[in-house]
PDB file of C-alpha atoms in Angstrom:
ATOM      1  CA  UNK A1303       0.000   0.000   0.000  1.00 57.00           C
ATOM      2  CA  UNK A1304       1.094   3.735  -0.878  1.00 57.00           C
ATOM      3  CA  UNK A1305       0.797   4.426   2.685  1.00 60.00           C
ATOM      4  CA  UNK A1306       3.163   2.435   3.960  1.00 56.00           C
ATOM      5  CA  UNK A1307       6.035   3.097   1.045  1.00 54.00           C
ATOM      6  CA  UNK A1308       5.345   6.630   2.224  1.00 64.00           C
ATOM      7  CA  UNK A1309       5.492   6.347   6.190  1.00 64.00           C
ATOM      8  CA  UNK A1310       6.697  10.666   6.631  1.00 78.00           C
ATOM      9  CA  UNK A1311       3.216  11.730   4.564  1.00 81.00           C
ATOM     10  CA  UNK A1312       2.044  14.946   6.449  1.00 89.00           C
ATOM     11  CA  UNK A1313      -1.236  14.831   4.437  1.00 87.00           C
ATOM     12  CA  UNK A1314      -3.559  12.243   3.210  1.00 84.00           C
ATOM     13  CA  UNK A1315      -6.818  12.419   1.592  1.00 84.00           C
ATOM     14  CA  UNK A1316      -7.990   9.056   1.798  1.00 79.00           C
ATOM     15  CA  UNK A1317     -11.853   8.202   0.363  1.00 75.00           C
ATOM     16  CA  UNK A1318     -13.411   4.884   0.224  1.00 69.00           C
ATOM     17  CA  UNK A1319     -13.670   2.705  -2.686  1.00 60.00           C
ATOM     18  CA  UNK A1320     -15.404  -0.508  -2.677  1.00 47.00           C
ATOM     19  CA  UNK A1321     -12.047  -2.900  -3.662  1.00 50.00           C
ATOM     20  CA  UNK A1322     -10.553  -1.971  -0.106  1.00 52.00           C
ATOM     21  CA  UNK A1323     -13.565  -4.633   0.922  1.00 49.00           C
ATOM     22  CA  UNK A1324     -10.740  -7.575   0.272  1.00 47.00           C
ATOM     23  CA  UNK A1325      -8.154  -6.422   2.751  1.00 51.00           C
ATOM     24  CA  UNK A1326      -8.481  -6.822   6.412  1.00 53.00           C
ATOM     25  CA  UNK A1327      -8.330  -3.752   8.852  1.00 57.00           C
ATOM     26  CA  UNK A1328      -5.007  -5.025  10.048  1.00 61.00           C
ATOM     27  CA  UNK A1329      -3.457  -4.720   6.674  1.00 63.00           C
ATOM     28  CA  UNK A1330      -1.605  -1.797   7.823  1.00 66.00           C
ATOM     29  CA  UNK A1331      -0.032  -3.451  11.133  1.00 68.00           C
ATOM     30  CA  UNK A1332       0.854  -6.579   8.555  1.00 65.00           C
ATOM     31  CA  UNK A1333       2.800  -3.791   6.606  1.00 65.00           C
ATOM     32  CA  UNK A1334       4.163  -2.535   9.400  1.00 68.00           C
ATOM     33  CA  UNK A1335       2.653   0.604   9.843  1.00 72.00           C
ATOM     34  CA  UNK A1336       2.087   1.228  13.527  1.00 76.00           C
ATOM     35  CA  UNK A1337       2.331   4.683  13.668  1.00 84.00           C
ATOM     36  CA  UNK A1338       2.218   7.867  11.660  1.00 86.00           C
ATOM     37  CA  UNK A1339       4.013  10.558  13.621  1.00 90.00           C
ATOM     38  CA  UNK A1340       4.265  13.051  10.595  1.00 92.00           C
ATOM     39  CA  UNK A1341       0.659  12.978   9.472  1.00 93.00           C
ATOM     40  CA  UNK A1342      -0.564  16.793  10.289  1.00 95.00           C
ATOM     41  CA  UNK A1343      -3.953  16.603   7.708  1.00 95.00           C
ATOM     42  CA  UNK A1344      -6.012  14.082   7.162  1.00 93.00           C
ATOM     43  CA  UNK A1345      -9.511  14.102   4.957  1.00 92.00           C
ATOM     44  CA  UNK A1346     -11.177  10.641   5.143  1.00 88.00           C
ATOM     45  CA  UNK A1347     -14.938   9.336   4.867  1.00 84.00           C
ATOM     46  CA  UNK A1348     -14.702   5.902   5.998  1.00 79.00           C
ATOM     47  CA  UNK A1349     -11.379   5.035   7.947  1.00 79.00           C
ATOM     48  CA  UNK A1350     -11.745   1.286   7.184  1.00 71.00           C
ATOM     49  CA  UNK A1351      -7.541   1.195   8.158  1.00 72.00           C
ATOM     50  CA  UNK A1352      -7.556   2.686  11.281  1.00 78.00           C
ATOM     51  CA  UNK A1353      -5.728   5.479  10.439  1.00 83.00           C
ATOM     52  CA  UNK A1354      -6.844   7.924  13.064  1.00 85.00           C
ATOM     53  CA  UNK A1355      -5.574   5.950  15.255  1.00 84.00           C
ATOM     54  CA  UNK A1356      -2.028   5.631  14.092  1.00 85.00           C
ATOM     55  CA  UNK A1357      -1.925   9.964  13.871  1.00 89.00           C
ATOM     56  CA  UNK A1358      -1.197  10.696  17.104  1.00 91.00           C
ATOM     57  CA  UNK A1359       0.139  14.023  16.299  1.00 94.00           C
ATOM     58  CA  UNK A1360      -2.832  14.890  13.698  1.00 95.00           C
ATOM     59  CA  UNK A1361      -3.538  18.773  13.958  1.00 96.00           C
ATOM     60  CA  UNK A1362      -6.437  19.201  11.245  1.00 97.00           C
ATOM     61  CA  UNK A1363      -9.047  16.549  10.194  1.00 95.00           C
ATOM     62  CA  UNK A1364     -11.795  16.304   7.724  1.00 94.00           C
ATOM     63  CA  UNK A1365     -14.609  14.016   7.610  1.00 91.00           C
ATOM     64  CA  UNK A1366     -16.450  13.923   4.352  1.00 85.00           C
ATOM     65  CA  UNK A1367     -19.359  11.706   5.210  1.00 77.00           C
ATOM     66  CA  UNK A1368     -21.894  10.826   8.100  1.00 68.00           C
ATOM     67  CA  UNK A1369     -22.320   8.638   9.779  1.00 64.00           C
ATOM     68  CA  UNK A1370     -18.604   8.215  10.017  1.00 70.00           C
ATOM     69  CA  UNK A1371     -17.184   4.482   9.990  1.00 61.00           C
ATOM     70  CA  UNK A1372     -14.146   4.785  12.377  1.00 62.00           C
ATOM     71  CA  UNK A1373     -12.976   4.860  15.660  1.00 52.00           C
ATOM     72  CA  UNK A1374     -10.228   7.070  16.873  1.00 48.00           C
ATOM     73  CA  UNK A1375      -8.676   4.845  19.009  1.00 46.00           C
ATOM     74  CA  UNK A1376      -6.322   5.081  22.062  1.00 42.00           C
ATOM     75  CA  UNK A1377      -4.544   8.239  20.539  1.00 44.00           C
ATOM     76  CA  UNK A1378      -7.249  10.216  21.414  1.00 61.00           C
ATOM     77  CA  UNK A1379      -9.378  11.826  23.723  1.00 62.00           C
ATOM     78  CA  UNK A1380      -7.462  14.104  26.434  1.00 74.00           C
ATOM     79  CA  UNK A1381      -4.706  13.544  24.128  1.00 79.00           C
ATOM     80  CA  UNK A1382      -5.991  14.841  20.659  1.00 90.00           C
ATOM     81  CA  UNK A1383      -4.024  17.505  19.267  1.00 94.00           C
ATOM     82  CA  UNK A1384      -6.583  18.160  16.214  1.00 96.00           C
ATOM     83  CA  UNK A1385      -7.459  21.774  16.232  1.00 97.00           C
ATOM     84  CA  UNK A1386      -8.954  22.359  12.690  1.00 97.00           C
ATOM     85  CA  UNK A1387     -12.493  20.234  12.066  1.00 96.00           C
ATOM     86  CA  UNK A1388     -14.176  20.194   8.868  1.00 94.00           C
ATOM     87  CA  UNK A1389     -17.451  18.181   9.084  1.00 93.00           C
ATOM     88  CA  UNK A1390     -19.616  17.539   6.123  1.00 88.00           C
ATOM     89  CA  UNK A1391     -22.866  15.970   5.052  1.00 84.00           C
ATOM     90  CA  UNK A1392     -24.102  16.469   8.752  1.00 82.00           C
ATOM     91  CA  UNK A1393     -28.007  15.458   9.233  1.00 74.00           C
ATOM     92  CA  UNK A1394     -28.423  15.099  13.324  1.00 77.00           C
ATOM     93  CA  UNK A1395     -27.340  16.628  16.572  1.00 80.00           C
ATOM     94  CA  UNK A1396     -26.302  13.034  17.726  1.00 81.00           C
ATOM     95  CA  UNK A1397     -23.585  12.845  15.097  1.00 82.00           C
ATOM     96  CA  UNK A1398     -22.306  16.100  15.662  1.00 88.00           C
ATOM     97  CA  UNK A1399     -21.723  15.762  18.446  1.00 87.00           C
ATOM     98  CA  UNK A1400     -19.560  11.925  17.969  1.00 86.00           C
ATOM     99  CA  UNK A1401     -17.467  13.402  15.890  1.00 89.00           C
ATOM    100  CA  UNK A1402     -16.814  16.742  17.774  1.00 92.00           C
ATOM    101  CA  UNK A1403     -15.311  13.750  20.471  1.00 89.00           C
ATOM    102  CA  UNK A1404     -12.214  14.198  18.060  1.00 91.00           C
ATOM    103  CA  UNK A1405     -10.854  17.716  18.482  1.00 93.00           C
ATOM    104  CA  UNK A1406      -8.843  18.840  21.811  1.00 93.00           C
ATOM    105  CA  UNK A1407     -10.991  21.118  23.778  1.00 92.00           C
ATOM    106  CA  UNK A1408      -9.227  23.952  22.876  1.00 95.00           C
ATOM    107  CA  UNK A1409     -10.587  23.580  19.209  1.00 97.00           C
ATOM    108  CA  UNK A1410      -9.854  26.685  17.029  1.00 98.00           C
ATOM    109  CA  UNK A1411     -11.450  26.265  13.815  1.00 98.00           C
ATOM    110  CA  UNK A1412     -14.729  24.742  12.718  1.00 97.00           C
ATOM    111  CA  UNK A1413     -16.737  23.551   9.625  1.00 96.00           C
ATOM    112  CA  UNK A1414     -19.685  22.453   9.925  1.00 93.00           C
ATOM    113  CA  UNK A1415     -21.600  21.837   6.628  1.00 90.00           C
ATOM    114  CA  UNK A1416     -24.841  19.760   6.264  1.00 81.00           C
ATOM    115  CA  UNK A1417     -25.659  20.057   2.672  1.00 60.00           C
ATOM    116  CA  UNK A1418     -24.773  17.103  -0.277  1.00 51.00           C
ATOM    117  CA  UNK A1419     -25.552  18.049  -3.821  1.00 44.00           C
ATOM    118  CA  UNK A1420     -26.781  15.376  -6.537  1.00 41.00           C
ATOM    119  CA  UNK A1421     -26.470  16.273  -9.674  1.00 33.00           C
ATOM    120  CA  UNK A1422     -26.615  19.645  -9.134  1.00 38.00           C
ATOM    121  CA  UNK A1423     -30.033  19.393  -6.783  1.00 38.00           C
ATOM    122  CA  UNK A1424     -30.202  20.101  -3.091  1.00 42.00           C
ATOM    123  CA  UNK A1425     -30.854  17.710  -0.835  1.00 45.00           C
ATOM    124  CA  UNK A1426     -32.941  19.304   1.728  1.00 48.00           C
ATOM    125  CA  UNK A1427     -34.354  17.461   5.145  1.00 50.00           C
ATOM    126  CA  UNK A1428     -36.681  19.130   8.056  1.00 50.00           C
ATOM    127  CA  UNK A1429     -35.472  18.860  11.742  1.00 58.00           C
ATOM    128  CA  UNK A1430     -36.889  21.802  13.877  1.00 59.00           C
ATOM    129  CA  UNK A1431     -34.476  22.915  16.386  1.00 69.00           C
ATOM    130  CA  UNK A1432     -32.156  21.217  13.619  1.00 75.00           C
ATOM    131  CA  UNK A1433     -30.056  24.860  14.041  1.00 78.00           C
ATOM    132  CA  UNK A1434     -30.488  25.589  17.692  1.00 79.00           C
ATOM    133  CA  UNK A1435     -29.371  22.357  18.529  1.00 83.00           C
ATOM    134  CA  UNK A1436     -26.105  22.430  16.859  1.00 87.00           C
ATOM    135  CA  UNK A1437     -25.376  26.104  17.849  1.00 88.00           C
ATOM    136  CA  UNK A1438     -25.512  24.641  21.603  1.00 87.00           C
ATOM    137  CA  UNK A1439     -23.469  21.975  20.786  1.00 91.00           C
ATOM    138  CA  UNK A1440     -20.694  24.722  19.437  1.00 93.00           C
ATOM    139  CA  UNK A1441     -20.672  26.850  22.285  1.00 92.00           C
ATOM    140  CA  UNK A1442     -18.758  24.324  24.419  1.00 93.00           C
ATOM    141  CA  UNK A1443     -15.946  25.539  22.095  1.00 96.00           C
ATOM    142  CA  UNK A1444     -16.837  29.573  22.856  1.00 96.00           C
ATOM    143  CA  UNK A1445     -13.336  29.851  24.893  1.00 97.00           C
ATOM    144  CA  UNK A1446     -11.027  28.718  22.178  1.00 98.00           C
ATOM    145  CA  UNK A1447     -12.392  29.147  18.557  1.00 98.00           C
ATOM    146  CA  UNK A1448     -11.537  31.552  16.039  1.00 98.00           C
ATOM    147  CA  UNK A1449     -12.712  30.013  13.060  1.00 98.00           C
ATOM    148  CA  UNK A1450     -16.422  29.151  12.863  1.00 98.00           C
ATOM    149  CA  UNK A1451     -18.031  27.989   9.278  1.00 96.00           C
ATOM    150  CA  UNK A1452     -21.211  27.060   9.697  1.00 93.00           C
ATOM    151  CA  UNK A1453     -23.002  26.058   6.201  1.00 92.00           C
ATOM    152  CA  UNK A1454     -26.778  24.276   7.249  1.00 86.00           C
ATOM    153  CA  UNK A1455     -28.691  26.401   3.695  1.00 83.00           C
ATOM    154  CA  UNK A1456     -30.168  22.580   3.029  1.00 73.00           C
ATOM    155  CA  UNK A1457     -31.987  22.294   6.311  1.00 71.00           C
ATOM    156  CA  UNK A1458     -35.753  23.120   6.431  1.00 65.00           C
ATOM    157  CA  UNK A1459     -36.902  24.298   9.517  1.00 61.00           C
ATOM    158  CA  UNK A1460     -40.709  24.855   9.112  1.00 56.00           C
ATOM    159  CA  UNK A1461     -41.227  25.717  13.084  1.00 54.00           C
ATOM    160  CA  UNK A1462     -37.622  26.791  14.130  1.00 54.00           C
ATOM    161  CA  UNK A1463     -37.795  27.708  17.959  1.00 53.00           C
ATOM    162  CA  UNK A1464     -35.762  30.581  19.793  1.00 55.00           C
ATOM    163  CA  UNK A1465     -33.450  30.277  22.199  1.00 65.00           C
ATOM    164  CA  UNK A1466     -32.085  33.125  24.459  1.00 63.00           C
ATOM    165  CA  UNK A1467     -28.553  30.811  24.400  1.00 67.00           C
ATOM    166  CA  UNK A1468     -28.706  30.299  20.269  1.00 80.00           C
ATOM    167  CA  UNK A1469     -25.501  33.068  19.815  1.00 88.00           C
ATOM    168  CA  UNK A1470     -22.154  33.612  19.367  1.00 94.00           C
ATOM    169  CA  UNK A1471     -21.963  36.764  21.602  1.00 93.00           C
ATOM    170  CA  UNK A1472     -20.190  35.189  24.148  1.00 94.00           C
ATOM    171  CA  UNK A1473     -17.778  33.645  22.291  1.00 97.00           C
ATOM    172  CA  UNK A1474     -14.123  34.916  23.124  1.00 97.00           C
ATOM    173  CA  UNK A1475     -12.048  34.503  20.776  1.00 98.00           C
ATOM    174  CA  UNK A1476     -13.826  34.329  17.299  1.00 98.00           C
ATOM    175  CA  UNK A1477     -12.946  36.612  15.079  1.00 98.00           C
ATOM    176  CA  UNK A1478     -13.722  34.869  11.175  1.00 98.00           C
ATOM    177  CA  UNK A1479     -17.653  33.375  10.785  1.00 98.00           C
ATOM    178  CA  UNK A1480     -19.881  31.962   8.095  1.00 97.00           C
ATOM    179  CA  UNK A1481     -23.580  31.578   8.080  1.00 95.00           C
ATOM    180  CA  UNK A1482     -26.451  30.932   5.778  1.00 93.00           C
ATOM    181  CA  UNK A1483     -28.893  33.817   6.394  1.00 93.00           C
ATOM    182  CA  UNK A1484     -32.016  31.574   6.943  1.00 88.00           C
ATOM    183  CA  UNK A1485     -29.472  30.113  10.117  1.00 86.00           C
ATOM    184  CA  UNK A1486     -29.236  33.942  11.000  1.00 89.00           C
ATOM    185  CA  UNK A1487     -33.000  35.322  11.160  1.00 85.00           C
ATOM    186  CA  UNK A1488     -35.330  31.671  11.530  1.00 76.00           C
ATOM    187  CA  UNK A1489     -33.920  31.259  14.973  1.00 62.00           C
ATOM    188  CA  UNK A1490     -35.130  34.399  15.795  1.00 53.00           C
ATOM    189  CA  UNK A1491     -39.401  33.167  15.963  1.00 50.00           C
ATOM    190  CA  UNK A1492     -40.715  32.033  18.980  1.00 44.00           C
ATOM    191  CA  UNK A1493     -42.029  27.858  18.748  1.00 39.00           C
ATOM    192  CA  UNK A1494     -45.394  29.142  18.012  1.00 41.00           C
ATOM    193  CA  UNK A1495     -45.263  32.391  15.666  1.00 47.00           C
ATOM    194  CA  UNK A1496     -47.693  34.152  17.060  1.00 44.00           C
ATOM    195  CA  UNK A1497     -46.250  37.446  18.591  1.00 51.00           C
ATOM    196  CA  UNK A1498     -43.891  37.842  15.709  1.00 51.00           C
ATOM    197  CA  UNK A1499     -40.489  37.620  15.470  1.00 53.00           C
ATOM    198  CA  UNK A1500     -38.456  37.154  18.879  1.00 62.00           C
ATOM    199  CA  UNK A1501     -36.072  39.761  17.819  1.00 73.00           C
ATOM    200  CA  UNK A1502     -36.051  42.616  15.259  1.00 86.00           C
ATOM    201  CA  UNK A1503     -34.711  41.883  11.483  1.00 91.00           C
ATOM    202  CA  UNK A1504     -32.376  44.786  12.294  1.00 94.00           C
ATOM    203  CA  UNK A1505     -31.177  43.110  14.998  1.00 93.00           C
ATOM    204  CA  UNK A1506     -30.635  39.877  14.018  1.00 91.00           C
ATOM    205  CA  UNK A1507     -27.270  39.847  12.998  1.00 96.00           C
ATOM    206  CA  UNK A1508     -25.881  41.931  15.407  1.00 95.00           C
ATOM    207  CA  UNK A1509     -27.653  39.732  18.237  1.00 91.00           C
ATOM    208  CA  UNK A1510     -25.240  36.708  17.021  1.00 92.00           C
ATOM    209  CA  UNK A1511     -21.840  38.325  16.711  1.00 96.00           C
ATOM    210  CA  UNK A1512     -19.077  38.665  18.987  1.00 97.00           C
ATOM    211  CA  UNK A1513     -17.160  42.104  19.837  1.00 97.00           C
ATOM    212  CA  UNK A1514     -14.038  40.464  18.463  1.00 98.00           C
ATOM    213  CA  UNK A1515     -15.708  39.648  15.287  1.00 98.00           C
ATOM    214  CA  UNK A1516     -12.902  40.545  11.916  1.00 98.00           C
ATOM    215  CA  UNK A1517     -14.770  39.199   8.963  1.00 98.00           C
ATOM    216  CA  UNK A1518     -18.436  37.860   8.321  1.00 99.00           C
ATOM    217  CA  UNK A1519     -19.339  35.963   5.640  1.00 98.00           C
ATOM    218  CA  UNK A1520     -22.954  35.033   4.831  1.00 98.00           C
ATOM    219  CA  UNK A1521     -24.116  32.791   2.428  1.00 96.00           C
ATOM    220  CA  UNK A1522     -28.250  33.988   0.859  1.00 95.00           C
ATOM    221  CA  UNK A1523     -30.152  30.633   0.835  1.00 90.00           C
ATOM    222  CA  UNK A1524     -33.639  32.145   0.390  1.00 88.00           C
ATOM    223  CA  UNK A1525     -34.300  34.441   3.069  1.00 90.00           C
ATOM    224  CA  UNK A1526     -36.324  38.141   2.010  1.00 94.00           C
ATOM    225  CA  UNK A1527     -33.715  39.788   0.867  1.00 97.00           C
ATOM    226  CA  UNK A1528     -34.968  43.014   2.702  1.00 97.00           C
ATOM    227  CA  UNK A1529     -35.115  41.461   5.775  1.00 95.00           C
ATOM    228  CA  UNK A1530     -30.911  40.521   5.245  1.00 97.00           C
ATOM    229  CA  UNK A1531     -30.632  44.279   4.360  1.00 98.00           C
ATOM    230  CA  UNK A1532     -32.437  45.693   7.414  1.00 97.00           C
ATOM    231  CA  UNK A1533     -29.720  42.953   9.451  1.00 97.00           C
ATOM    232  CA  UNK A1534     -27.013  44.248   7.347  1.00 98.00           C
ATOM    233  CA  UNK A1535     -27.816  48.082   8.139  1.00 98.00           C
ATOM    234  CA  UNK A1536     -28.555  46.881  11.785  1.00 98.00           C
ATOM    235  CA  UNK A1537     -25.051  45.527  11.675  1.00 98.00           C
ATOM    236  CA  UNK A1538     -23.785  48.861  10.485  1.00 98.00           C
ATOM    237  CA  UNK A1539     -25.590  50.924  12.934  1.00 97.00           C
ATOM    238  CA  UNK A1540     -23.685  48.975  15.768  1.00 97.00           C
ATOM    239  CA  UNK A1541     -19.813  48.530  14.245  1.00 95.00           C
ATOM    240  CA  UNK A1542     -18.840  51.875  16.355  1.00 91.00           C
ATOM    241  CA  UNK A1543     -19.967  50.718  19.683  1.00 94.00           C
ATOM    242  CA  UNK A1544     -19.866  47.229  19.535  1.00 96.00           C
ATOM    243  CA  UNK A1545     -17.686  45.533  16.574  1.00 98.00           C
ATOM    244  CA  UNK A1546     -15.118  48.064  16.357  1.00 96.00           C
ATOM    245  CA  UNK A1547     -12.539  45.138  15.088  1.00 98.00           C
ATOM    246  CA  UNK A1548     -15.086  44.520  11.901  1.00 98.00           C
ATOM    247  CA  UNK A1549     -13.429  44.753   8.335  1.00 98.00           C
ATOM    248  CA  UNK A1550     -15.085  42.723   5.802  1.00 98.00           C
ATOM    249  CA  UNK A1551     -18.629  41.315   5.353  1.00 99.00           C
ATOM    250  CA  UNK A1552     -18.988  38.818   2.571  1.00 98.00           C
ATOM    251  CA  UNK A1553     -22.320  37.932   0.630  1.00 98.00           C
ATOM    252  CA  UNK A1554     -22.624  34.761  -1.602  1.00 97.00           C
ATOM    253  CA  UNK A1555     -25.727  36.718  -3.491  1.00 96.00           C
ATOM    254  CA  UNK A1556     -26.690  36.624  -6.923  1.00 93.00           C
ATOM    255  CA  UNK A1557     -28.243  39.879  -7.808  1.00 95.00           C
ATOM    256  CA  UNK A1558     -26.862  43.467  -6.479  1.00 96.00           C
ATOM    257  CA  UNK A1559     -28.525  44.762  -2.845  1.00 98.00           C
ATOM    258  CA  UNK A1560     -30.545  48.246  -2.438  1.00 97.00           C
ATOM    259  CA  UNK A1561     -27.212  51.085  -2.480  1.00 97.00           C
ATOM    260  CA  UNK A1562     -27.927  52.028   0.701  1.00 98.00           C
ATOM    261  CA  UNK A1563     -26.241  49.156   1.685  1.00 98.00           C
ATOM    262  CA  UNK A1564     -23.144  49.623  -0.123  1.00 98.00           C
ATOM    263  CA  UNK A1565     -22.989  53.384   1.238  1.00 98.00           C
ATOM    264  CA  UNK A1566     -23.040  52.475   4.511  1.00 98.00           C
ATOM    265  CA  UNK A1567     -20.699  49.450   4.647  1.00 98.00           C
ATOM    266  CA  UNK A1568     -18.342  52.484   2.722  1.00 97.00           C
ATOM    267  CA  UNK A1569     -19.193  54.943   5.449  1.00 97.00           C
ATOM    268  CA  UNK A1570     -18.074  52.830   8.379  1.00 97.00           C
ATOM    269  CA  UNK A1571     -14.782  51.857   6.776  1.00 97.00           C
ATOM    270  CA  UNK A1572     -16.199  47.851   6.776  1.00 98.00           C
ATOM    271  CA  UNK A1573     -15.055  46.372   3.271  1.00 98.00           C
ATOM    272  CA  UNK A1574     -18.231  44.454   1.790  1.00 98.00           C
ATOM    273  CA  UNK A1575     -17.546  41.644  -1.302  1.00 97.00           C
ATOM    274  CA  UNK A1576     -19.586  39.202  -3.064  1.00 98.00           C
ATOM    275  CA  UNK A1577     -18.175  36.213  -2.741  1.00 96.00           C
ATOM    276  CA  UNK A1578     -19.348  32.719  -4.282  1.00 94.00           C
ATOM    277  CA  UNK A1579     -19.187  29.732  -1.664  1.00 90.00           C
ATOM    278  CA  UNK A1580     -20.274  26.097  -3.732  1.00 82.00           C
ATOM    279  CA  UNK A1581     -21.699  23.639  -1.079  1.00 70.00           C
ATOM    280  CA  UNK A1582     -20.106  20.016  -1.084  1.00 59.00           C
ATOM    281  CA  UNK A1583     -20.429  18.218  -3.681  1.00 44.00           C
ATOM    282  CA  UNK A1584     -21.265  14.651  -4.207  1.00 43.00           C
ATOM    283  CA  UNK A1585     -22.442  13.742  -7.944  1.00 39.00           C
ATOM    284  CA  UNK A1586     -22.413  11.098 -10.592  1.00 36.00           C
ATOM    285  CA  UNK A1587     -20.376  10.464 -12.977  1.00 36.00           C
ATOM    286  CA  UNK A1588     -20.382  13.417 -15.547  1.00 37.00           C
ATOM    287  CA  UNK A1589     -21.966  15.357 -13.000  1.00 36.00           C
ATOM    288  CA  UNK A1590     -21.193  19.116 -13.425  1.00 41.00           C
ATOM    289  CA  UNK A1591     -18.479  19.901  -9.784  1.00 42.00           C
ATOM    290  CA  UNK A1592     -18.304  23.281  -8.950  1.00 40.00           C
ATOM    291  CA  UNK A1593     -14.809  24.953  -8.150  1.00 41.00           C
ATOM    292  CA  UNK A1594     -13.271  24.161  -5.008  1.00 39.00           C
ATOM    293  CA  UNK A1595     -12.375  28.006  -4.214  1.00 38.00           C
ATOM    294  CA  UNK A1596     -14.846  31.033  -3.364  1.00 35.00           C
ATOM    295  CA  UNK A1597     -14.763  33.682  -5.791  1.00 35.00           C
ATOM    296  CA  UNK A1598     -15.119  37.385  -4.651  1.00 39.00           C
ATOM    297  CA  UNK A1599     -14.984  40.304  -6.031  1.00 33.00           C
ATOM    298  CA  UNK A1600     -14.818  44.464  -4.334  1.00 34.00           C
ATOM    299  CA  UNK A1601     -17.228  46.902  -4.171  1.00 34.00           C
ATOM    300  CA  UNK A1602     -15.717  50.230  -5.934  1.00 28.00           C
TER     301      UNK A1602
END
């Protein structure tokens, strides 16, 4: 196996194929592969090898599919040095939160993306409380991360409920964040919709962010588009006061918002960009596959 010719790898991308059925799970300890001390990365979707658990100095992994079909092993748990978690294709609370059990406590960056494209289709799936529930789950991590991606545009929530605790206000140290705007202003209605929203449109972004906040990226996935503007402005309003460290605000938008936008992003020196950010992708053969890298471009 290429693995074991190459025993100093410091990254592997390693995704299943059905031949690997023939070999046993010890086929790396018949090699003798024991241990990978150099392995920094590793992006994986079923560790049929037990890889993970031959990384004990693994600093950034990726898991590409859930349910994941692996266990970390011995080299992990108050001894995980994995800092940098990209999650994809997440569909329940209960996995989150297995395969959060990797990363130190101390985690810095996070990716958490539930959407899968077929074909160039979204998959979409209804959990209410889908959002809330994985915020909470995230704010165990509001002492140490700096990096938060949080990419759930495929979930339906058709009676999202608010929660005083669903924000990243609190959150120390995080300074770079991604959201889909229906993330941003459905967690603001109460479970049964009748007073209204919770919290003002105008509000609603500023209600989630952290003083230390540096960039914001946001990702439209259906939402009134004057409703993201009135959040936007809202945002705006409270840079001077409250996110004094703000200087960029990405949109993944289509069309062009109302200029009064653009003026007043100008106005409180915050640079704002429209930026393109393709979900994961998981097609066919011949399927279209979007580029791997966001494309963005300045407002003059």
């Amino acid at each position: 196996m290429l693995i074991a010719l190459l025993p100093k790898l410091g990254h592997i991308i390693y995704k299943y194929n059905s031949v690997f059925d023939s070999f046993e799970n010890t086929a790396l300890e018949a090699l003798g592969v024991t241990e990978l001390p150099y392995l920094r990365t590793l992006e994986i979707d079923k560790d049929l090898f037990s890889i993970l658990k031959r990384a004990p100095n693994l600093e950034q992994l990726d898991i590409i599919t859930s349910p994941f079909f692996g266990k970390a092993g011995d080299s992990f748990g108050e001894r995980s040095k994995i800092r940098t978690l990209r999650l994809e294709n997440i569909s329940s609370p209960s996995a989150l939160s297995e395969l959060l059990s990797f990363a130190v406590k101390d985690l810095r960056s996070l990716v958490i993306e539930s959407c899968e494209k077929f074909t160039m289709r979204f998959f979409e799936f209804s959990m209410p409380g889908f959002s809330a529930d994985v915020i909470e789950k995230i704010r165990d991590y509001r002492h140490s991360l700096e990096t938060l991606h949080l990419d759930l545009r495929d979930v339906i929530e058709s009676s999202p409920s608010y929660r005083p605790d669903c924000t990243f206000h609190d959150f120390e140290k995080l300074e770079h964040v991604f959201l889909n705007t229906r993330l941003v202003f459905h967690t603001l209605r109460d479970l049964e919709g009748i007073d209204g929203p919770t919290v003002e449109d105008r509000h609603a972004i500023t209600r989630l962010l952290p003083p230390s906040i540096v960039s914001l990226h946001l990702v439209w996935d259906g939402l009134d588009i004057d409703r993201l503007e009135q959040g936007l402005m809202g945002l705006v309003d409270a840079t001077t006061d409250r996110f004094q460290h703000l200087k960029l605000v990405g949109l993944d938008y289509e069309e062009r918002l109302d200029e009064t936008v653009h003026h007043a992003m100008l106005e409180a020196g915050i640079e704002f960009t429209y930026e393109r950010w393709p979900v994961s992708f998981e097609g066919g053969p011949g399927a279209e596959e979007p580029d791997d890298e966001w494309i963005a471009y300045g407002i003059q």
